[in-house]
Amino acid sequence: MILVTGASGNLGSALVDQLRAAEVPFRAAYHSPEKTEKAAAEGIDAVTVEMSDPASLQPALAGVSKVFLLGATSPGQTGNESNVVEAAVSAGVSHVVKQSLWRADEELTPIARLHRPIERMLETSPLSWTFLRANFYLQAFSGNWAGTIRSGNFFASPLIRGPIAFVDAEDIARVAFRVLTEDGHAGKAYALTGPEALTYDEAAAVLSEVLGRPIAYRGMSNEQALSALAKAGMSSFHAKALVEVCNTYLDGGAETVTSAVEDVTGQRPRSFREFATAHRHCFEQAQGN
């Protein structure tokens, strides 16, 4: 039995879909009771888990041999995930697949510094482990930025000039599926990327070609970004963390393309053009615009 935490997000839901399609026994853990009820109504073995409450973890881990560990980014993430690791040890779990971050071992950013302590904890635990250190997600385009692409033909972020080897959450999920259902991945840290590195300006050019209208990238100063993110409702913690990530990779550091996705899954990861084409509906303007 596999426990999938973070089952409602882009990555977790894609992994749930793949496990379900393959009829692999799994249990999906949700933070929201409403999402748990919805999943259960669809025939999924679903449970509500509050990672900050160790008492909620033991029932979720009953009969579980492997855990996909995906905690929400927050000031309490390290503590929450450490609760899961401790509970997994107590429950007799054998393997934890930790969803981590690009170059987490270098602790370059505030978010990386949330992930690396859990990696170290797993490295010194009796559990076997695998780390999935994913680069920037393509889902930022179809999620956070889709609205301004539709309505204003642009997307904006704290300025990054360097190229980024974006990766699709569905490709990460395919890697997670293989790691959770096959042998040979214990003790491995996979750096996950797409097949190419693009600057945001180059990504805008691809979107322009796919959508048939000019799309622009607007790189914001730190002050502009913090103001815009606050107006959009993002917490101060998340906004400051995002700005620092972008500052870290301002002129490079996220451009390395790896073969890890294809090595593990046997399939080439999705390119940005393929992603944009598949998600074209997210960017289409209302008729008459």
XYZ file of C-alpha atoms in Angstrom:
289
model
C 0.000 0.000 0.000
C 1.240 3.469 -0.977
C 0.250 6.644 0.876
C 0.136 9.732 -1.353
C 0.284 12.981 0.603
C -0.534 16.279 -1.089
C -3.003 14.390 -3.245
C -5.038 17.401 -4.368
C -2.335 19.460 -6.097
C -1.108 19.296 -9.691
C 1.523 16.700 -8.882
C -0.333 14.674 -6.271
C -3.512 14.412 -8.329
C -1.529 13.311 -11.395
C 0.140 10.584 -9.322
C -3.236 9.482 -7.936
C -4.589 9.211 -11.485
C -1.631 7.096 -12.598
C -1.785 4.750 -9.608
C -5.523 4.365 -10.038
C -5.228 3.627 -13.758
C -2.617 0.947 -13.031
C -4.741 -0.507 -10.203
C -1.896 -0.110 -7.720
C -3.162 -0.149 -4.103
C -2.858 3.330 -2.631
C -4.380 5.726 -0.133
C -4.717 9.434 -0.884
C -4.209 11.953 1.919
C -5.908 15.337 1.779
C -5.775 18.357 4.070
C -9.388 19.274 3.346
C -12.195 17.008 4.640
C -14.306 18.122 1.674
C -11.682 16.874 -0.765
C -11.425 13.633 1.187
C -15.181 13.126 0.903
C -15.143 13.904 -2.818
C -12.320 11.426 -3.464
C -14.024 8.750 -1.370
C -17.211 9.238 -3.377
C -15.152 8.487 -6.485
C -14.031 5.173 -4.997
C -10.610 6.291 -3.765
C -9.252 5.130 -0.406
C -9.007 8.653 1.016
C -8.079 10.069 4.404
C -7.831 13.524 5.935
C -4.375 14.275 7.315
C -3.082 17.273 9.217
C 0.690 16.899 9.126
C 1.103 19.206 12.109
C -0.984 16.746 14.165
C 0.909 13.458 14.588
C -2.260 11.771 15.857
C -3.826 12.094 12.408
C -0.925 10.303 10.753
C -1.060 6.848 12.319
C -4.481 5.884 10.862
C -3.348 7.122 7.448
C -0.211 4.959 7.645
C -1.947 1.734 8.687
C -0.862 -1.027 6.319
C 1.313 1.350 4.279
C 4.736 0.260 3.016
C 5.675 3.319 0.925
C 4.975 7.041 1.276
C 5.029 9.823 -1.293
C 5.888 12.833 0.854
C 4.677 16.166 -0.488
C 4.123 18.896 2.079
C 2.646 22.324 1.444
C 5.201 25.137 1.237
C 4.854 27.068 4.488
C 6.942 28.207 7.458
C 5.923 24.970 9.187
C 6.749 22.646 6.286
C 9.907 21.177 7.787
C 8.187 20.391 11.069
C 5.159 18.958 9.315
C 7.191 16.658 7.092
C 9.371 15.569 10.007
C 6.174 14.428 11.740
C 5.406 12.249 8.721
C 8.895 10.743 8.706
C 8.732 9.942 12.423
C 5.269 8.425 12.037
C 6.443 6.397 9.040
C 9.280 4.914 11.086
C 6.877 4.028 13.902
C 4.399 2.483 11.463
C 6.988 0.219 9.848
C 7.031 1.959 6.468
C 9.929 0.795 4.307
C 10.419 3.577 1.743
C 9.716 7.319 1.489
C 9.780 9.199 -1.804
C 10.392 12.824 -0.869
C 9.210 15.462 -3.324
C 11.986 18.004 -3.075
C 13.372 21.018 -4.877
C 15.934 21.802 -7.544
C 19.401 21.944 -5.922
C 17.876 21.484 -2.473
C 21.139 20.016 -1.216
C 22.817 23.413 -1.734
C 20.196 25.256 0.366
C 20.377 28.331 -1.861
C 16.868 29.646 -1.168
C 14.410 29.812 1.743
C 12.306 27.073 0.165
C 15.333 24.819 -0.321
C 16.128 25.334 3.344
C 12.706 23.927 4.196
C 13.367 20.764 2.172
C 16.977 19.910 2.944
C 16.492 19.170 6.678
C 13.947 16.498 5.732
C 16.367 15.017 3.217
C 19.015 14.843 5.952
C 16.499 13.325 8.356
C 15.667 10.599 5.842
C 19.343 9.977 5.064
C 19.993 9.153 8.728
C 16.728 7.274 9.338
C 16.129 3.511 9.095
C 13.919 4.172 6.057
C 15.022 3.781 2.474
C 14.453 6.958 0.491
C 14.414 8.636 -2.897
C 14.507 12.395 -3.516
C 12.800 14.029 -6.502
C 14.478 17.423 -6.906
C 12.299 19.130 -9.480
C 13.094 22.313 -11.374
C 10.523 25.101 -11.969
C 7.080 23.681 -12.822
C 5.460 24.376 -16.187
C 2.148 24.587 -14.340
C 2.969 28.190 -13.380
C 1.988 29.107 -16.935
C -1.339 27.251 -17.007
C -2.137 28.237 -13.421
C -0.800 31.465 -11.938
C -0.204 33.247 -15.234
C -3.070 31.982 -17.370
C -5.344 34.875 -16.397
C -3.053 37.664 -17.571
C -2.089 35.697 -20.675
C -5.790 35.454 -21.546
C -6.775 39.000 -20.667
C -3.615 41.012 -21.262
C -1.335 38.910 -23.484
C 1.458 38.919 -20.907
C 2.760 37.136 -17.833
C 4.837 38.713 -15.086
C 7.183 37.493 -12.370
C 10.112 38.745 -10.345
C 12.802 39.239 -12.973
C 14.744 36.184 -14.140
C 17.035 36.630 -17.153
C 18.628 33.193 -17.137
C 17.191 30.139 -18.897
C 15.193 27.565 -16.933
C 14.743 23.851 -17.646
C 11.031 23.835 -16.779
C 9.429 20.463 -15.989
C 5.822 19.298 -16.254
C 4.218 18.093 -13.009
C 2.814 15.144 -14.951
C 6.355 14.070 -15.845
C 7.352 14.330 -12.185
C 4.335 12.176 -11.330
C 5.440 9.570 -13.883
C 8.833 9.434 -12.194
C 7.205 9.138 -8.777
C 4.991 6.319 -10.056
C 8.007 4.338 -11.259
C 9.995 4.959 -8.085
C 7.062 3.844 -5.933
C 6.284 0.715 -7.948
C 9.733 -0.521 -9.008
C 12.939 -1.549 -7.273
C 16.303 0.090 -7.828
C 15.632 3.667 -6.765
C 16.584 3.580 -3.077
C 19.234 6.107 -2.106
C 18.861 8.060 -5.353
C 18.367 11.827 -5.710
C 16.899 12.605 -9.126
C 17.259 16.123 -10.557
C 14.150 16.455 -12.721
C 13.898 18.810 -15.704
C 12.234 19.088 -19.059
C 14.121 18.493 -22.331
C 15.227 22.113 -22.866
C 16.073 25.348 -21.089
C 14.251 28.538 -22.075
C 14.340 32.110 -20.868
C 10.993 33.669 -20.050
C 11.302 35.776 -23.208
C 11.830 32.600 -25.241
C 8.830 31.004 -23.530
C 6.759 34.070 -24.444
C 7.846 33.668 -28.074
C 6.717 30.034 -28.080
C 3.370 31.005 -26.560
C 3.007 33.675 -29.238
C 3.493 31.073 -31.963
C 1.161 28.532 -30.383
C -1.607 31.046 -29.646
C -1.237 33.112 -32.801
C -0.983 36.430 -30.962
C 1.887 38.325 -29.307
C 2.576 37.313 -25.702
C 5.119 39.236 -23.624
C 7.078 38.560 -20.449
C 7.317 41.346 -17.887
C 10.117 40.999 -15.388
C 9.377 42.935 -12.217
C 11.706 44.514 -9.694
C 11.603 43.084 -6.193
C 9.476 45.993 -4.994
C 7.045 45.697 -7.899
C 6.780 41.947 -7.392
C 6.123 42.149 -3.658
C 3.428 44.763 -4.225
C 1.781 42.824 -7.062
C 1.870 39.528 -5.170
C 0.355 41.136 -2.072
C -2.455 42.605 -4.180
C -3.031 39.142 -5.650
C -3.518 37.776 -2.139
C -0.221 35.944 -1.683
C 1.082 35.776 1.876
C 4.167 37.769 2.810
C 6.076 34.531 3.455
C 5.331 33.096 0.020
C 5.922 36.393 -1.787
C 9.312 36.978 -0.158
C 10.334 33.363 -0.761
C 9.374 33.599 -4.447
C 11.323 36.829 -4.886
C 14.414 35.291 -3.290
C 14.154 32.218 -5.529
C 14.002 34.472 -8.588
C 16.924 36.555 -7.324
C 18.960 33.383 -6.826
C 18.400 32.286 -10.423
C 18.413 35.802 -11.929
C 21.242 35.095 -14.369
C 21.419 31.301 -14.318
C 21.586 28.209 -12.186
C 18.366 26.527 -13.321
C 19.372 25.873 -16.926
C 20.884 22.395 -16.590
C 18.942 19.791 -18.561
C 19.083 16.275 -17.140
C 18.024 12.925 -18.563
C 16.502 11.739 -15.271
C 12.856 11.748 -16.389
C 13.618 9.635 -19.442
C 16.104 7.448 -17.555
C 13.477 6.515 -14.966
C 10.341 6.379 -17.123
C 11.668 5.489 -20.559
C 9.779 8.462 -21.993
C 11.039 11.877 -23.040
C 9.667 14.688 -20.864
C 7.227 17.165 -22.375
C 8.684 20.247 -24.043
C 7.371 23.746 -23.422
C 5.799 23.862 -26.882
C 4.050 20.544 -26.268
C 2.829 21.780 -22.894
C 1.566 25.077 -24.308
C -0.247 23.274 -27.116
C -1.860 20.773 -24.739
C -2.960 23.595 -22.409
C -3.966 26.023 -25.122
C -7.490 26.161 -23.696
C -6.070 27.797 -20.552
C -4.762 30.725 -22.579
C -7.526 31.258 -25.135
C -9.284 34.601 -25.003
C -13.045 34.886 -24.761
C -14.688 35.247 -28.143
C -14.623 38.843 -29.300
C -11.361 39.765 -27.539
